[in-house]
JSON list of C-alpha atoms in Angstrom, two decimals:
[
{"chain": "A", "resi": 24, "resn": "UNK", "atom": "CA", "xyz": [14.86, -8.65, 7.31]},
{"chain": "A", "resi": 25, "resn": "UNK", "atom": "CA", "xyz": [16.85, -5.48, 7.50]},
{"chain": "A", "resi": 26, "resn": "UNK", "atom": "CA", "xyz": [16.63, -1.93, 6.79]},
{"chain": "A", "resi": 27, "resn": "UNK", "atom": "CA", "xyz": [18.59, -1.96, 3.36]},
{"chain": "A", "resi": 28, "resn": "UNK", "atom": "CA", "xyz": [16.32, -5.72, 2.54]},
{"chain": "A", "resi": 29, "resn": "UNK", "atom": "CA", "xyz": [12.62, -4.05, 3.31]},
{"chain": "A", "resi": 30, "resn": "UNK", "atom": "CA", "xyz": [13.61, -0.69, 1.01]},
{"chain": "A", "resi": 31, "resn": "UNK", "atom": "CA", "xyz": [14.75, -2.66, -1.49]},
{"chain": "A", "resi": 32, "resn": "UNK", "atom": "CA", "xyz": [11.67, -4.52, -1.63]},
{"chain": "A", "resi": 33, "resn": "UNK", "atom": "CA", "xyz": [9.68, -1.28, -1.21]},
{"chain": "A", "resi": 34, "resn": "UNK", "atom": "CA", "xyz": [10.88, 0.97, -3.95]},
{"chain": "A", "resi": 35, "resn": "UNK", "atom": "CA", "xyz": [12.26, -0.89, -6.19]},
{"chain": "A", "resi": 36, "resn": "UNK", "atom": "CA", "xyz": [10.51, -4.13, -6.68]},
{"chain": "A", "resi": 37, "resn": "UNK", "atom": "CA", "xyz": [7.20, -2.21, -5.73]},
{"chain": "A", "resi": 38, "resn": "UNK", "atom": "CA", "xyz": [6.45, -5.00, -2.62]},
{"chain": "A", "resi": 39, "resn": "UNK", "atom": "CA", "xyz": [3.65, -3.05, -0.21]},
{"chain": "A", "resi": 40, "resn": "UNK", "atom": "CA", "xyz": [2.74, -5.86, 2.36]},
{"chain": "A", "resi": 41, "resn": "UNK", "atom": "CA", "xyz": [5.45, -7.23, 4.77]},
{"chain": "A", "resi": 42, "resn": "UNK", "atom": "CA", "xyz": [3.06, -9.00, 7.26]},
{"chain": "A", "resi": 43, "resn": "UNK", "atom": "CA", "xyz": [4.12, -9.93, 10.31]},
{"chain": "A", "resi": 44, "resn": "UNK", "atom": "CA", "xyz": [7.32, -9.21, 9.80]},
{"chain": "A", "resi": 45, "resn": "UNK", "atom": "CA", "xyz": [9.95, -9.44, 12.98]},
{"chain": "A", "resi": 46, "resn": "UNK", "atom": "CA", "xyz": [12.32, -5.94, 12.21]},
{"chain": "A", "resi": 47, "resn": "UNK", "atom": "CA", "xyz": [12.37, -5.26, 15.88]},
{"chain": "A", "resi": 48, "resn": "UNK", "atom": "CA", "xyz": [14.95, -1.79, 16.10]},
{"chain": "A", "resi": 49, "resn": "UNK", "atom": "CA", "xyz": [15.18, -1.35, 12.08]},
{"chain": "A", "resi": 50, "resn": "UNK", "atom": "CA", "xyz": [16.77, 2.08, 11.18]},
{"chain": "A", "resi": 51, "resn": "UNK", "atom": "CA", "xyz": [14.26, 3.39, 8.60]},
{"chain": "A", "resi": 52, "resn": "UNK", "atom": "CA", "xyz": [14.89, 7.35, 9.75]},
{"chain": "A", "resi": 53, "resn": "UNK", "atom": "CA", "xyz": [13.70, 9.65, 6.61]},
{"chain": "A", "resi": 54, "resn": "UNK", "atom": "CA", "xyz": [12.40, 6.57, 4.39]},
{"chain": "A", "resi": 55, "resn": "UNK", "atom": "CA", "xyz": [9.02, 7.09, 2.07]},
{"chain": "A", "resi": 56, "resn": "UNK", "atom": "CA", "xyz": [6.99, 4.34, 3.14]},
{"chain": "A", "resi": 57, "resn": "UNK", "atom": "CA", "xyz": [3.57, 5.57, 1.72]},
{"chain": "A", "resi": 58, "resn": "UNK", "atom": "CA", "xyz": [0.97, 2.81, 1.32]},
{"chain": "A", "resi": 59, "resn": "UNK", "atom": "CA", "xyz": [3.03, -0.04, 3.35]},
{"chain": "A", "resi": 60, "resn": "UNK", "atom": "CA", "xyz": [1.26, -2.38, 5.01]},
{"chain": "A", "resi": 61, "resn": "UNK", "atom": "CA", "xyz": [2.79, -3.83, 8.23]},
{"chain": "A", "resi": 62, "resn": "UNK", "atom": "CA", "xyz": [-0.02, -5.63, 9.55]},
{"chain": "A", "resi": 63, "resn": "UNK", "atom": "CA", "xyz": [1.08, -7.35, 12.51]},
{"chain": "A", "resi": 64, "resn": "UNK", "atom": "CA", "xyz": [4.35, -6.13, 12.33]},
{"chain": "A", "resi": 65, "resn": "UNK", "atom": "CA", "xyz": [6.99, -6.16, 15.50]},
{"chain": "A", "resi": 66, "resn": "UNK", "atom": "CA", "xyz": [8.80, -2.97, 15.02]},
{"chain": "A", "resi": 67, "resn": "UNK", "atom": "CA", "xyz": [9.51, -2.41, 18.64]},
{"chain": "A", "resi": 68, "resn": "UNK", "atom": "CA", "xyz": [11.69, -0.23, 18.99]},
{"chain": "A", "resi": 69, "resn": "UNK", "atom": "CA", "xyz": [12.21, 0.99, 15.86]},
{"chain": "A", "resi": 70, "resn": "UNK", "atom": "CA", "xyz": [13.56, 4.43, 14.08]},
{"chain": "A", "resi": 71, "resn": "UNK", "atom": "CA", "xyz": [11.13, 5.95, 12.20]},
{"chain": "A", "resi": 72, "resn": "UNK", "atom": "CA", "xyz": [11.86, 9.08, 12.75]},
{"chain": "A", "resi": 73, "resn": "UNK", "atom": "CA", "xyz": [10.83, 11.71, 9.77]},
{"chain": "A", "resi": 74, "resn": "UNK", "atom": "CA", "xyz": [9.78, 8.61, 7.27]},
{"chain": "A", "resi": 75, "resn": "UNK", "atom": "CA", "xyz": [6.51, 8.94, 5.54]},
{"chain": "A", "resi": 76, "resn": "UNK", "atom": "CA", "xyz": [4.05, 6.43, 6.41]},
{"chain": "A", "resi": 77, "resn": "UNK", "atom": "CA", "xyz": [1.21, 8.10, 5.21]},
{"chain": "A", "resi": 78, "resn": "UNK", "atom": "CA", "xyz": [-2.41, 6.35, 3.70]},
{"chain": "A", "resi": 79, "resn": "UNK", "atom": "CA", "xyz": [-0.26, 2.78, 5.96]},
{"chain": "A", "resi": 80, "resn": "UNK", "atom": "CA", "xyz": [-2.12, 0.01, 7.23]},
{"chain": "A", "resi": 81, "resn": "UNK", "atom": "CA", "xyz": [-0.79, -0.85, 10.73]},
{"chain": "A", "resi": 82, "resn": "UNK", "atom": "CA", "xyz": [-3.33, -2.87, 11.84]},
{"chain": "A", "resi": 83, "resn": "UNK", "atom": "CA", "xyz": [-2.26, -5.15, 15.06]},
{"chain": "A", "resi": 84, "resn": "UNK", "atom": "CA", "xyz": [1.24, -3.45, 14.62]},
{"chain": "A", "resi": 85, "resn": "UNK", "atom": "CA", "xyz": [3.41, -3.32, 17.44]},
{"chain": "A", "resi": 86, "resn": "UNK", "atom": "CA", "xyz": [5.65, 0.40, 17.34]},
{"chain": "A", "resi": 87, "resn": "UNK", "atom": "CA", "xyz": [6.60, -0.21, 21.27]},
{"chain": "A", "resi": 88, "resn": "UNK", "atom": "CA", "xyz": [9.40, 2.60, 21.94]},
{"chain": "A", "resi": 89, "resn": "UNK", "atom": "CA", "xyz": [9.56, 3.23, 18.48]},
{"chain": "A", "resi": 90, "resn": "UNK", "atom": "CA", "xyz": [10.79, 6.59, 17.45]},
{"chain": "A", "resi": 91, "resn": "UNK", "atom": "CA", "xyz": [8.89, 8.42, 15.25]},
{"chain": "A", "resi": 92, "resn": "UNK", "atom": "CA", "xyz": [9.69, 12.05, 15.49]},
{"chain": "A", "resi": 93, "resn": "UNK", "atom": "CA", "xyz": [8.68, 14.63, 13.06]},
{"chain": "A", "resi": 94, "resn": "UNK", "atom": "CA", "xyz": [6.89, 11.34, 10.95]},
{"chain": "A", "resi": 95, "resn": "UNK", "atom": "CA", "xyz": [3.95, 11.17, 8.74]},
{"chain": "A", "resi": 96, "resn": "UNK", "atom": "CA", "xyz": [1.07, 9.08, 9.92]},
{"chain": "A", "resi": 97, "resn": "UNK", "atom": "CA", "xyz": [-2.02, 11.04, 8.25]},
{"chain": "A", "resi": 98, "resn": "UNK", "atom": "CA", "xyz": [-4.52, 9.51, 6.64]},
{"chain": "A", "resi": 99, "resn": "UNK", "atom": "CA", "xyz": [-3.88, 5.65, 8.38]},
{"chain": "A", "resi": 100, "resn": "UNK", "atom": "CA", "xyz": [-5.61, 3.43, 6.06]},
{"chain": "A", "resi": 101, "resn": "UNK", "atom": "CA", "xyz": [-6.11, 0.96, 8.99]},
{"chain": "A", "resi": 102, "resn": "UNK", "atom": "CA", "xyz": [-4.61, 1.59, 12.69]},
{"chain": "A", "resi": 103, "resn": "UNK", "atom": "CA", "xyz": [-6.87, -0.95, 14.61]},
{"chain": "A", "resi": 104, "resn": "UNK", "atom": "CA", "xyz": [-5.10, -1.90, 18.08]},
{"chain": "A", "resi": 105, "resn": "UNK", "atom": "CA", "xyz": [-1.99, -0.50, 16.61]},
{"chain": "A", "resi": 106, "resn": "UNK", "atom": "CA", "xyz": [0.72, -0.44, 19.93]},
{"chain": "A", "resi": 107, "resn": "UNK", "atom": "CA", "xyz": [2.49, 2.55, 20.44]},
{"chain": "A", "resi": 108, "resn": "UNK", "atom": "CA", "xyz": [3.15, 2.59, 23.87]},
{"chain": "A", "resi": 109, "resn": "UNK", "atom": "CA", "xyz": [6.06, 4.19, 24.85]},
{"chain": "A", "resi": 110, "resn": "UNK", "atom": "CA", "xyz": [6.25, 5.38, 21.32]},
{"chain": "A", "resi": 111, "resn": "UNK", "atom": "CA", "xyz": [8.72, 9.06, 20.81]},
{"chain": "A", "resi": 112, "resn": "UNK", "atom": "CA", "xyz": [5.56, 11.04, 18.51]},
{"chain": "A", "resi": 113, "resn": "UNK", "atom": "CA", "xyz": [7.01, 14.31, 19.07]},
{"chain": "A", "resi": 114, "resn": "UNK", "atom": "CA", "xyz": [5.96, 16.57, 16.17]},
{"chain": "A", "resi": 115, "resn": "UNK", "atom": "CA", "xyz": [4.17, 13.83, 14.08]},
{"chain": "A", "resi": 116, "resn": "UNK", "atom": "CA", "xyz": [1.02, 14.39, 11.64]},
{"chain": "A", "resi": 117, "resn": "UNK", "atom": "CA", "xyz": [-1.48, 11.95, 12.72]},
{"chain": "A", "resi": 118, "resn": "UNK", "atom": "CA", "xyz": [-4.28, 14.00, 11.11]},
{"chain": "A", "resi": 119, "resn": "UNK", "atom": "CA", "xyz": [-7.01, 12.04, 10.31]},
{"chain": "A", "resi": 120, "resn": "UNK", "atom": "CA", "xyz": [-5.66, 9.17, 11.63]},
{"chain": "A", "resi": 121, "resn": "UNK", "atom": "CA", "xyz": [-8.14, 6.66, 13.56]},
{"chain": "A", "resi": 122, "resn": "UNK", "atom": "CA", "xyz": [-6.73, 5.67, 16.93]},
{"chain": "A", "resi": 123, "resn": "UNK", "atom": "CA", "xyz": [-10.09, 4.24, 18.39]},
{"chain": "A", "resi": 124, "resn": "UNK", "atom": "CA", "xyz": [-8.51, 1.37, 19.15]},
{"chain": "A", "resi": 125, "resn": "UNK", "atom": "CA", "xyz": [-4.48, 2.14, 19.70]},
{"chain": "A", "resi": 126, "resn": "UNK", "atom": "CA", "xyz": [-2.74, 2.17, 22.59]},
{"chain": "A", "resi": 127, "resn": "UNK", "atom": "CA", "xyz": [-0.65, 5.39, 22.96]},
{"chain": "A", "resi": 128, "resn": "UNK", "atom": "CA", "xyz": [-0.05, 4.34, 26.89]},
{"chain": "A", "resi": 129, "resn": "UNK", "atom": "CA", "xyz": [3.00, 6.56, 27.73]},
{"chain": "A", "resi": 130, "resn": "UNK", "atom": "CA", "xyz": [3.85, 7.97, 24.59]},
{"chain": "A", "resi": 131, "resn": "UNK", "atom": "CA", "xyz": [5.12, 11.11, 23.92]},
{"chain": "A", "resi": 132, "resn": "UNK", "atom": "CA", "xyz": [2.65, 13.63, 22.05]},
{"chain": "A", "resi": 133, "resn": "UNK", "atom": "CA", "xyz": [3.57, 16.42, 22.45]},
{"chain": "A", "resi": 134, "resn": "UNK", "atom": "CA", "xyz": [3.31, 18.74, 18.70]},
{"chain": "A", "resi": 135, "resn": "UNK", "atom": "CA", "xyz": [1.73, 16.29, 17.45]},
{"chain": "A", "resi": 136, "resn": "UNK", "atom": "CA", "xyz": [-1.44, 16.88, 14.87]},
{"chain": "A", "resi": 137, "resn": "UNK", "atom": "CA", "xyz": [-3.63, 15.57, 15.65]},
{"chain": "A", "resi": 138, "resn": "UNK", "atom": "CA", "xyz": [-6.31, 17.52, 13.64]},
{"chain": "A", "resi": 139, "resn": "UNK", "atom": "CA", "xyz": [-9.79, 15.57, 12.12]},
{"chain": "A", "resi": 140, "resn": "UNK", "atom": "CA", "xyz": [-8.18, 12.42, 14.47]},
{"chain": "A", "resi": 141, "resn": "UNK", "atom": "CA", "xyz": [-11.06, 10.19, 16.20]}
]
């Protein structure tokens, strides 16, 4: 699945879970992505740079390298060994966000709110 497949799918046929879906190095820079659920997802790699993933599930997802500058991760619905090492987090809102269980191993944090996050 590509970029232009999963927002189709997203906004327009109102799809929320895409499952272990294999979009290693999608471009999804800027998208609204409220509410998805990518449980078990491989998204390593991938540009998610200033998209809104707000109130997501990302349980067991893999964001390895992933960019995600300036993105909205607040209020994770579910973030349970979520992988983000390596992960770009430069100026992200993870407020509220539980990362009990992630594993931020080398990635980049700095600016990033992390206000109310356990």
């Amino acid at each position: 699945m590509d970029a232009e497949e999963l927002l189709e799918k997203y906004a327009r046929r109102g799809e929320r879970k895409f499952h272990s879906e294999d979009i290693r190095g999608v471009d999804l820079e800027s998208a609204d992505l409220s509410g998805i659920d990518f449980k078990n997802a491989n998204l390593i790699g991938a540009n998610l740079n200033n998209a809104n993933l707000s109130k997501a599930n990302l349980e067991k997802t893999n964001l390895t390298r992933a960019s995600l500058i300036n993105a909205n991760l607040g209020e994770l619905v579910n973030s349970y060994y979520l992988n983000l090492t390596g992960a770009e987090l430069s100026s992200s809102n993870l407020r509220n966000a539980n990362l009990e269980s992630a594993n931020l191993r080398n990635a980049n944090l700095e600016s990033v709110n992390l206000q109310k996050a356990c």
